Coordinates of C-alpha atoms in Angstrom, one line a residue:
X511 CA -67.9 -53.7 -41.2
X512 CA -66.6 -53.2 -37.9
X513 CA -64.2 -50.3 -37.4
X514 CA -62.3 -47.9 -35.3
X515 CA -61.1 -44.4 -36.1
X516 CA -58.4 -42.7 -34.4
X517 CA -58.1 -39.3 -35.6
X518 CA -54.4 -37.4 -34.8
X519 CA -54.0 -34.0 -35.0
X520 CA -53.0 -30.4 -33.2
X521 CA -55.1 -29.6 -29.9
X522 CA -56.0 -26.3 -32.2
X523 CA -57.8 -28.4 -35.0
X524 CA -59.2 -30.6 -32.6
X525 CA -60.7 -27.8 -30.7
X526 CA -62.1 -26.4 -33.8
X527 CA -63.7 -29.2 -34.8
X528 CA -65.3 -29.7 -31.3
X529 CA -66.9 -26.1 -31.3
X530 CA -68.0 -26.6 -35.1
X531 CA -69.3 -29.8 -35.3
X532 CA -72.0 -31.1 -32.7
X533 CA -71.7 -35.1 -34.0
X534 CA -67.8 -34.6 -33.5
X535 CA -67.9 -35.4 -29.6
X536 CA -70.5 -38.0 -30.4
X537 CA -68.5 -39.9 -32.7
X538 CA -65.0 -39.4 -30.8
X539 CA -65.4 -39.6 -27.4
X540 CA -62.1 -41.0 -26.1
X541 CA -59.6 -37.6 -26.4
X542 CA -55.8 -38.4 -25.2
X543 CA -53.3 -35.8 -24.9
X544 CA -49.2 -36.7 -26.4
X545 CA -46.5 -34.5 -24.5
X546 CA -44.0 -33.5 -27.3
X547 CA -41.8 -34.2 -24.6
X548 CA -40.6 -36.9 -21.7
X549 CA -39.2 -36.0 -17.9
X550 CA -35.2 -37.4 -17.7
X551 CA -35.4 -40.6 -16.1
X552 CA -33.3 -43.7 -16.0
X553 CA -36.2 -45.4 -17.5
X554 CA -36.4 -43.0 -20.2
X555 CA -32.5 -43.0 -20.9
X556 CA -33.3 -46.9 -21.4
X557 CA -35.6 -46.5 -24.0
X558 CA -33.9 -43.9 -26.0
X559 CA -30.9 -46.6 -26.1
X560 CA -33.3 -49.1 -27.3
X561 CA -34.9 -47.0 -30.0
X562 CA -31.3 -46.5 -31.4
X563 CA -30.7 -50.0 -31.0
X564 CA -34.4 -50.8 -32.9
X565 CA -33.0 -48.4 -35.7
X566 CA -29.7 -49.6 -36.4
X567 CA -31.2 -53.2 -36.9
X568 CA -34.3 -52.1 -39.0
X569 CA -32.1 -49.7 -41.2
X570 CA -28.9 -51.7 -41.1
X571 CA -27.0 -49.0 -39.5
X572 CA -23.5 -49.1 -37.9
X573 CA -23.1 -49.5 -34.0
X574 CA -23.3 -46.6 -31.7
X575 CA -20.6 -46.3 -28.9
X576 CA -22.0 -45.2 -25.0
X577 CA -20.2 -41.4 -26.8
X578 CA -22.4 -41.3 -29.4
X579 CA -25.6 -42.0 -27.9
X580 CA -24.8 -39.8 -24.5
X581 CA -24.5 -36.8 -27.6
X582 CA -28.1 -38.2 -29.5
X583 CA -29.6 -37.9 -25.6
X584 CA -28.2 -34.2 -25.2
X585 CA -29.1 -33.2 -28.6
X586 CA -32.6 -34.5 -27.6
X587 CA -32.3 -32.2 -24.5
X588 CA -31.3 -29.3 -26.2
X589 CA -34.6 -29.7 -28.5
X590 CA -36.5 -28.6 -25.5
X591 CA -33.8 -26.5 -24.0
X592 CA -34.4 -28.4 -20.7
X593 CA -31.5 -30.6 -18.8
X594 CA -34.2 -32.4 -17.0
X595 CA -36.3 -33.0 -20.1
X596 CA -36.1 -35.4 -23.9
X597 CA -37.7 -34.6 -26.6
X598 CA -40.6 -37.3 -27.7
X599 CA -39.9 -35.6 -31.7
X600 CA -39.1 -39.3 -32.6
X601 CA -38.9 -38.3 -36.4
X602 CA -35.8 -36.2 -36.2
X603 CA -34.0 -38.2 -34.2
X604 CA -34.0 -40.7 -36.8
X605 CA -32.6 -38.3 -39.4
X606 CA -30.3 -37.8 -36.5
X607 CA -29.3 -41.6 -36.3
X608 CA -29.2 -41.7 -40.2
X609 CA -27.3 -38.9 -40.9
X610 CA -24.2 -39.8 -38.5
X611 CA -24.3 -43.5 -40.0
X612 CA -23.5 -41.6 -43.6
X613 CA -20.5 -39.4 -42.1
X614 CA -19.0 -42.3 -40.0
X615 CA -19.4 -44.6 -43.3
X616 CA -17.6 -41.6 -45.3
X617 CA -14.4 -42.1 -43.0
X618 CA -14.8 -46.1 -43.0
X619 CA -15.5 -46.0 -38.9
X620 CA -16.4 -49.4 -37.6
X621 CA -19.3 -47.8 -35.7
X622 CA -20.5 -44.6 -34.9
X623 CA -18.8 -42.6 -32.7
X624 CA -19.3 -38.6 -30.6
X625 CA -17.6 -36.7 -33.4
X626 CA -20.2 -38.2 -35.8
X627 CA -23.3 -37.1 -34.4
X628 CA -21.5 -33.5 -34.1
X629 CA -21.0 -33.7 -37.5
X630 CA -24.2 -34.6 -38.5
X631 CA -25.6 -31.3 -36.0
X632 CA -23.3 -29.4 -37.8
X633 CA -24.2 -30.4 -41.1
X634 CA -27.9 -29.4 -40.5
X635 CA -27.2 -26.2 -38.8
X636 CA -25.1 -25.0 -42.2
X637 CA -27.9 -26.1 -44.2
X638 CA -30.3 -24.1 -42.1
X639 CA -28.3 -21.0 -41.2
X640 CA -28.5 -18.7 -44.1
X641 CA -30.4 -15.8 -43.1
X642 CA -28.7 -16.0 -39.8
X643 CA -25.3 -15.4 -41.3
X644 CA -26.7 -12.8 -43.8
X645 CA -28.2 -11.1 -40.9
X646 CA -24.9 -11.6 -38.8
X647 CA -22.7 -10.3 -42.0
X648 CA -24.7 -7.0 -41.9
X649 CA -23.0 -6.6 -38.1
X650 CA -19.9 -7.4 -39.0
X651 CA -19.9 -5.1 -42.3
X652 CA -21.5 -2.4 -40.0
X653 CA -24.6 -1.9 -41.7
X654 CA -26.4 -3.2 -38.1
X655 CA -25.0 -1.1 -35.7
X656 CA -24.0 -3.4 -32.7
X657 CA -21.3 -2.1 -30.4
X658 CA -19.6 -5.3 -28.2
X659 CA -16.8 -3.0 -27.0
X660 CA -16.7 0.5 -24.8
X661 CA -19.2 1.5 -22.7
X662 CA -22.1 4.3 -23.7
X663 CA -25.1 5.7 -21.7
X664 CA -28.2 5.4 -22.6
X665 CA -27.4 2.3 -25.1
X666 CA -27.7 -1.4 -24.7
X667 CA -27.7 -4.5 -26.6
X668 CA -31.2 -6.8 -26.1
X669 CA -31.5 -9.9 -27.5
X670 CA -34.1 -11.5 -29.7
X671 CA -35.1 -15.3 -31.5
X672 CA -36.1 -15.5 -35.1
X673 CA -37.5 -18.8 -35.9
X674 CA -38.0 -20.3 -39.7
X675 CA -39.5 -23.2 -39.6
X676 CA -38.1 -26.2 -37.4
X677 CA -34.5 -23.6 -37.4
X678 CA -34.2 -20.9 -34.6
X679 CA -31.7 -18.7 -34.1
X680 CA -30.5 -15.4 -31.9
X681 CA -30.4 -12.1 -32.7
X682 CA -28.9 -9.0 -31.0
X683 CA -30.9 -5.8 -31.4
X684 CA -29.6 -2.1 -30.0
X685 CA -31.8 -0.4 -27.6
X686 CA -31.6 3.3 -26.5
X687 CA -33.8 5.3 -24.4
X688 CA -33.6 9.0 -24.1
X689 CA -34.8 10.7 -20.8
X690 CA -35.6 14.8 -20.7
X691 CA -37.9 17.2 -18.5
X692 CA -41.2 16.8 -18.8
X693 CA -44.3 14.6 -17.7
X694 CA -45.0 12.2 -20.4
X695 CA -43.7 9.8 -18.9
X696 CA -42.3 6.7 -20.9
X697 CA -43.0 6.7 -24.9
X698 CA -42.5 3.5 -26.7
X699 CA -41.7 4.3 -30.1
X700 CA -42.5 1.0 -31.7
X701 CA -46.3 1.8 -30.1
X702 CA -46.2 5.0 -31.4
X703 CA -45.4 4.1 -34.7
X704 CA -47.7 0.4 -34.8
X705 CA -44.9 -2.0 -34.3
X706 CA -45.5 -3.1 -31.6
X707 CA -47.5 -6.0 -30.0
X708 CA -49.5 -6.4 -27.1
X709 CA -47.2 -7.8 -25.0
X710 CA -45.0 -5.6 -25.3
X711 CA -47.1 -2.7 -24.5
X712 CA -47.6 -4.6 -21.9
X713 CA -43.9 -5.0 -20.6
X714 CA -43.2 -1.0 -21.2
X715 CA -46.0 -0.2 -19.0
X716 CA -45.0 -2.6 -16.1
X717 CA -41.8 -0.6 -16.7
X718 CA -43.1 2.8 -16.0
X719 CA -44.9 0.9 -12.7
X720 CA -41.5 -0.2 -11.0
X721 CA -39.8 3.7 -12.0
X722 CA -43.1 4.7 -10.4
X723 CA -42.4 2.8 -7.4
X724 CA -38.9 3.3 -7.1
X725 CA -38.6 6.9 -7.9
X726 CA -42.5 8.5 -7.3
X727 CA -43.0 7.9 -3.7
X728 CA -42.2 11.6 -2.3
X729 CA -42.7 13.6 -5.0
X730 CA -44.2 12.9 -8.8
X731 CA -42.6 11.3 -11.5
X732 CA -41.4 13.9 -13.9
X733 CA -40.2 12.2 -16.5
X734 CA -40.4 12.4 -20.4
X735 CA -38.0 9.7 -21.9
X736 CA -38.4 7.3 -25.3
X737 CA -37.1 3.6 -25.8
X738 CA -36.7 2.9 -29.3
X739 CA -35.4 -0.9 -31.0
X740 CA -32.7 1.1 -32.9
X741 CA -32.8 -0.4 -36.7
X742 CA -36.3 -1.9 -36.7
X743 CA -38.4 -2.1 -39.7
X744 CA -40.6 -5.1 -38.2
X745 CA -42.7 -5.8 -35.9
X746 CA -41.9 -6.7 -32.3
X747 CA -43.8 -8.3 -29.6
X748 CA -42.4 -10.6 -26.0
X749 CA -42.1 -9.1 -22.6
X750 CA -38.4 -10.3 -22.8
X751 CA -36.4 -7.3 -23.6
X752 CA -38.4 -5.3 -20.6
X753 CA -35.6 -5.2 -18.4
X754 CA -33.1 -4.4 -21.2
X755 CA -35.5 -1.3 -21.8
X756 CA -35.5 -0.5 -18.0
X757 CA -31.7 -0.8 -17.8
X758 CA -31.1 1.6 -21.0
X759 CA -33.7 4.0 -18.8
X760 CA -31.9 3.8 -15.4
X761 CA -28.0 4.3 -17.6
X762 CA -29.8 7.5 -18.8
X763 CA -31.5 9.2 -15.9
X764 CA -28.3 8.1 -14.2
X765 CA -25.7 9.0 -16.6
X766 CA -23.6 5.9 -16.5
X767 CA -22.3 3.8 -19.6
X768 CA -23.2 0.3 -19.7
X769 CA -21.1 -2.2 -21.0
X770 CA -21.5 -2.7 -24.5
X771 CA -19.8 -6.2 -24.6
X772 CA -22.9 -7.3 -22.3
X773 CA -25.7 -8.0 -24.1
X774 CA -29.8 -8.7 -21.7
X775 CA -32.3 -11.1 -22.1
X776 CA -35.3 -11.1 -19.3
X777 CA -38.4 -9.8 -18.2
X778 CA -39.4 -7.7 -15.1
X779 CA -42.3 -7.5 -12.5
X780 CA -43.5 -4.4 -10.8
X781 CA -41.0 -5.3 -7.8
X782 CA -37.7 -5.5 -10.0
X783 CA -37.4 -9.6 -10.1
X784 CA -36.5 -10.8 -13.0
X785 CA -38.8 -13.0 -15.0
X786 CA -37.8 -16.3 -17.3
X787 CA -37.7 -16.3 -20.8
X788 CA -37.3 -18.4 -23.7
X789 CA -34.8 -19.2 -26.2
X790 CA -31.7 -18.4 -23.7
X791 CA -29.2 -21.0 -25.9
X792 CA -30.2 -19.2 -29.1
X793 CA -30.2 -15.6 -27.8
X794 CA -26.7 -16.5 -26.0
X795 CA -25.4 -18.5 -29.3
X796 CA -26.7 -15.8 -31.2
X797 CA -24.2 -12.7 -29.7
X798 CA -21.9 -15.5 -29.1
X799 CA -21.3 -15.3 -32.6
X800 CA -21.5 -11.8 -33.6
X801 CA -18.7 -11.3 -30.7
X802 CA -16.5 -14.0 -32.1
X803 CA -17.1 -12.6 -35.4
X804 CA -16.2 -9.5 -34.7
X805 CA -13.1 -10.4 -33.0
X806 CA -14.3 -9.5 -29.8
X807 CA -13.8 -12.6 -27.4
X808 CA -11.5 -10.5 -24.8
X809 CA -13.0 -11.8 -21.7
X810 CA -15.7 -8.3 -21.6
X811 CA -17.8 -10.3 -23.7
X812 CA -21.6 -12.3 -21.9
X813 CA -24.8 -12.8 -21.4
X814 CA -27.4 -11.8 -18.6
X815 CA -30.2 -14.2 -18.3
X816 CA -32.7 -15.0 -15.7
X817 CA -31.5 -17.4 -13.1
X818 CA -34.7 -19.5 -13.7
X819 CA -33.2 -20.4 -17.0
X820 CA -30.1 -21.8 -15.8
X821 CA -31.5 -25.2 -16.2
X822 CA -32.2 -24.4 -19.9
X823 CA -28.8 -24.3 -20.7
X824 CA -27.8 -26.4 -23.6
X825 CA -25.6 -24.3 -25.2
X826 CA -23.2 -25.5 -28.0
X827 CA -19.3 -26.7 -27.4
X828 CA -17.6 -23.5 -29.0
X829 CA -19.6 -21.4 -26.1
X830 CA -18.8 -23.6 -23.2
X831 CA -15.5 -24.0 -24.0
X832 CA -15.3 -20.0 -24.6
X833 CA -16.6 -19.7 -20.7
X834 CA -14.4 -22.1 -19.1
X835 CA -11.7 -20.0 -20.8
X836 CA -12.6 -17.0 -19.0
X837 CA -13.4 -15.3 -22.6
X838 CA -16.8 -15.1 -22.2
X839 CA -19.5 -14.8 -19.2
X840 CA -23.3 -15.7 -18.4
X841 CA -24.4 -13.9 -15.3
X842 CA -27.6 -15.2 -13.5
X843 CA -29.8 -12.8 -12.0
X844 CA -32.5 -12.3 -9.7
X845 CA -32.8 -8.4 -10.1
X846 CA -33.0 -5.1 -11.9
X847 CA -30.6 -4.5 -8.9
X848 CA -27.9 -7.1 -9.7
X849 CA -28.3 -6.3 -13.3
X850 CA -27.5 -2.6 -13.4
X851 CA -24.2 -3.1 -11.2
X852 CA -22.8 -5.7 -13.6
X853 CA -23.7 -3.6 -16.7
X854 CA -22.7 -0.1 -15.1
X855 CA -20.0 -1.7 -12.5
X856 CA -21.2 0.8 -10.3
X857 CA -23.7 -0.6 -7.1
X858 CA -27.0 0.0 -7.2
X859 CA -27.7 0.9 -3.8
X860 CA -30.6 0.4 -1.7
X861 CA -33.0 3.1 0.0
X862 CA -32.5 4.1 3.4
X863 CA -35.6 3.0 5.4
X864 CA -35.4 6.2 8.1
X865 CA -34.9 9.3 5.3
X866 CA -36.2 6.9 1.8
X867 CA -33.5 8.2 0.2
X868 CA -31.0 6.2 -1.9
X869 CA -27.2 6.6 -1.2
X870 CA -25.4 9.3 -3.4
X871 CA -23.2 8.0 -6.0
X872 CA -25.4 4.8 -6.4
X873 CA -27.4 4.0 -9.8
X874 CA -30.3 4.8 -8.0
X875 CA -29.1 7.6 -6.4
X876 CA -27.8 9.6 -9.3
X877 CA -31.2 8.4 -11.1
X878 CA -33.6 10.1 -8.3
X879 CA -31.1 13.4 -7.8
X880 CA -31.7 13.3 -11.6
X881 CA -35.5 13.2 -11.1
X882 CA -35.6 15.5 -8.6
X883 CA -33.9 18.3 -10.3
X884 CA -35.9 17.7 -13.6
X885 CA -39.3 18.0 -10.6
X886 CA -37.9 21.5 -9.6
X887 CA -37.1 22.7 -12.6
X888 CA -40.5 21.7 -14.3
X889 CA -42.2 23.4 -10.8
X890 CA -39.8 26.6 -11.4
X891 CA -41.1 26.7 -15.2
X892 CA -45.1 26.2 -14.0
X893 CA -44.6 29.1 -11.7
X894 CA -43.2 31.3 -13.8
X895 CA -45.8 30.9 -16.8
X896 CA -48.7 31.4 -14.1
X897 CA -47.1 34.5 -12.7
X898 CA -47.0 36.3 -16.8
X899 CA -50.4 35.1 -17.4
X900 CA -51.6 37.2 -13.8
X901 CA -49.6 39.7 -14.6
X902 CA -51.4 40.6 -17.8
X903 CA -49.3 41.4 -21.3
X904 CA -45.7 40.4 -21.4
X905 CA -43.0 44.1 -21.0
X906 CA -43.2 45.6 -24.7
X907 CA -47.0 45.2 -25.1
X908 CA -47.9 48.2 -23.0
X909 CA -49.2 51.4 -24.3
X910 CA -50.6 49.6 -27.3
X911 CA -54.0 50.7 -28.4
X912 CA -57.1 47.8 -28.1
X913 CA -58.4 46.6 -31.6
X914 CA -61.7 48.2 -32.9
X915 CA -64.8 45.9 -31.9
X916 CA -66.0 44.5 -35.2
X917 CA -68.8 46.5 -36.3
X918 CA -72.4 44.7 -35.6
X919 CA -74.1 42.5 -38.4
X920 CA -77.0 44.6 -40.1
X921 CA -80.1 43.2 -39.4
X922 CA -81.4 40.2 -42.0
X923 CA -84.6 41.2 -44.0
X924 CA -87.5 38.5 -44.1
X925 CA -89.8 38.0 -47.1

């Protein structure tokens, strides 16, 4: 018998069986590597025409119009949330084909048209979507405490993707931070209390690092404050909501309200740049929706995002048409700088390169008077306890006699 055997499977399997087995590289030696995705090229567009055309003749489907197969080619792109990217999940976009053949059939169409293949999205979404609109409900009912109107300091809205399966969805969280004298410095309170991952730690302590930088250069950093996920009974890992938790830090030391009709998304370096992320259509769908919901489209309403993900953007029509409108806004940014004057509408200001100081009245420069005064203050309070503890009992304890010295042990007998 003369055969061949072509094993498929996840890189993770394969890798297992390569560390595991020592005949498994002996007997498959030929290892090839399948992108789940393809770069957007005209060549590509080509073939994904012709795979629709190979499906509607093997399945006997109805015809496509150049509508309906533009909208199969930007579902595929929204798959991998990239506009210069298709997705190669070959399998789904069959049920794709299939299912918009059943609705344009159920209206007697003579072929299949753009508002069939929206259907068909539609139709899956709904079928997918429960525990997001349970979880959405709760906002709206007010048992999830999510502010999208008003302004408060200290208090922000960070964004967050739950995933089930092949179904993904966004999910606004409230975070708060609290800042008070003392030399703690930052306490996470999902570390304290073992919800948090790794990464996460991670992204809190590259926090304190850029407040370190920023505010810490003349004097130390005397600063106790806590950032909390408000409502969290789960565990919670991703560098993404670190510069939501730096903005809640800066509105606090500060004292400026943020916008609560904003809502962040994005990670931070040590130098304030703003890092990408992922899941920007579902975390901007996903408070999209609670702000519709609520009955809170008033034009106050948007995202902040990392400019890297603007190309990611794939967002759904209700959103896009909501932001040509004026009724909703998605704000690119490079900075913790740009993103603290949108959410505060007040400038951040930059630090004066003769004196290092920041100008007064800036979100920086109310943050490090802030600082400064908690510095003294904490100095004042050293200074005073080492002067009571020189100058022996506190007033009221004079005059009082000494205690007794214990009387000595009596000496133990041997045998």
């Amino acid at each position: 018998v003369n055969a061949k055997v072509v094993l498929m499977g996840s890189p993770a399997i394969y890798y297992l069986l390569l560390r595991q087995d020592e005949d498994f590289a002996k007997l498959f030696k030929v290892k090839a590597d399948f992108s789940s995705d393809i770069k957007r090229t005209a060549e590509s567009l080509r073939d994904f025409r012709a795979f629709i055309e190979f499906h509607r003749d093997e399945e006997g489907l109805l015809a496509f119009d150049d509508g309906a197969v533009a909208r199969v080619i930007e579902a595929r792109a929204r798959m991998v949330s990239d506009k210069e990217r298709l997705s190669a999940q070959f399998g789904e976009l069959r049920e794709l084909l299939l299912e918009a053949d059943h609705w344009a059939r159920e209206e007697e169409a003579q072929r299949v048209e753009t508002r069939h293949i929206v259907r068909a999205e539609d139709e899956k979404r709904f079928r997918d979507n429960l525990l997001d609109e349970r979880l959405r409900d709760q906002i709206v009912e007010g048992n999830v405490l999510i502010d999208v109107e008003g302004e408060v300091a200290g208090q922000i809205n960070g964004l967050a993707v739950l995933g089930l399966g092949g179904f993904s969805f966004g999910k606004p969280s409230r975070i708060t931070a609290q800042t008070y004298m003392g030399d703690r410095g930052v306490v996470n309170i999902e570390r304290e209390s073992k919800l948090s991952g790794s990464i996460h730690d991670k992204g809190v302590l590259i926090l304190q690092g850029y407040l370190g930088a920023t505010y810490a250069q003349k004097r130390p950093l005397a600063l106790s404050a806590s950032i909390t996920f408000e409502q969290n009974y789960g565990g919670v890992d991703g560098d993404s909501a670190s510069s939501t938790e730096l903005y809640a830090l800066l509105s606090s030391l500060s004292e400026l309200p943020i916008k609560q009709g904003l809502a962040v998304t994005g990670s931070i370096n040590q130098r304030g740049e703003i890092q990408p992320i992922g899941g920007a259509n579902e975390k901007i769908e996903g408070f999209f929706e609670v702000c519709r919901e609520k009955g809170a489209l008033n034009g106050e309403q948007g995202v902040l995002i990392p400019h890297q993900n603007v190309k990611n953007l794939m967002l759904r029509d209700e959103v896009i048409a909501a932001v040509r409108k004026g009724k909703f806004h998605i704000y690119a940014i490079h900075t913790v700088d740009e993103g603290i004057s949108i959410l505060t509408g007040v400038e951040a200001g930059e630090r004066d390169p003769d004196t290092g100081e920041f100008p007064p009245g800036t979100v920086h420069g109310l943050a490090a008077a802030k600082l400064a005064r908690m510095y003294d203050d904490l100095r004042r309070l050293g200074k005073r306890k080492d002067e009571e503890d020189e100058d022996g009992p506190a007033p009221g304890d004079e005059g009082l006699p000494s205690p007794p010295d214990p009387p000595p042990h009596p000496p133990r007998r041997g045998r």
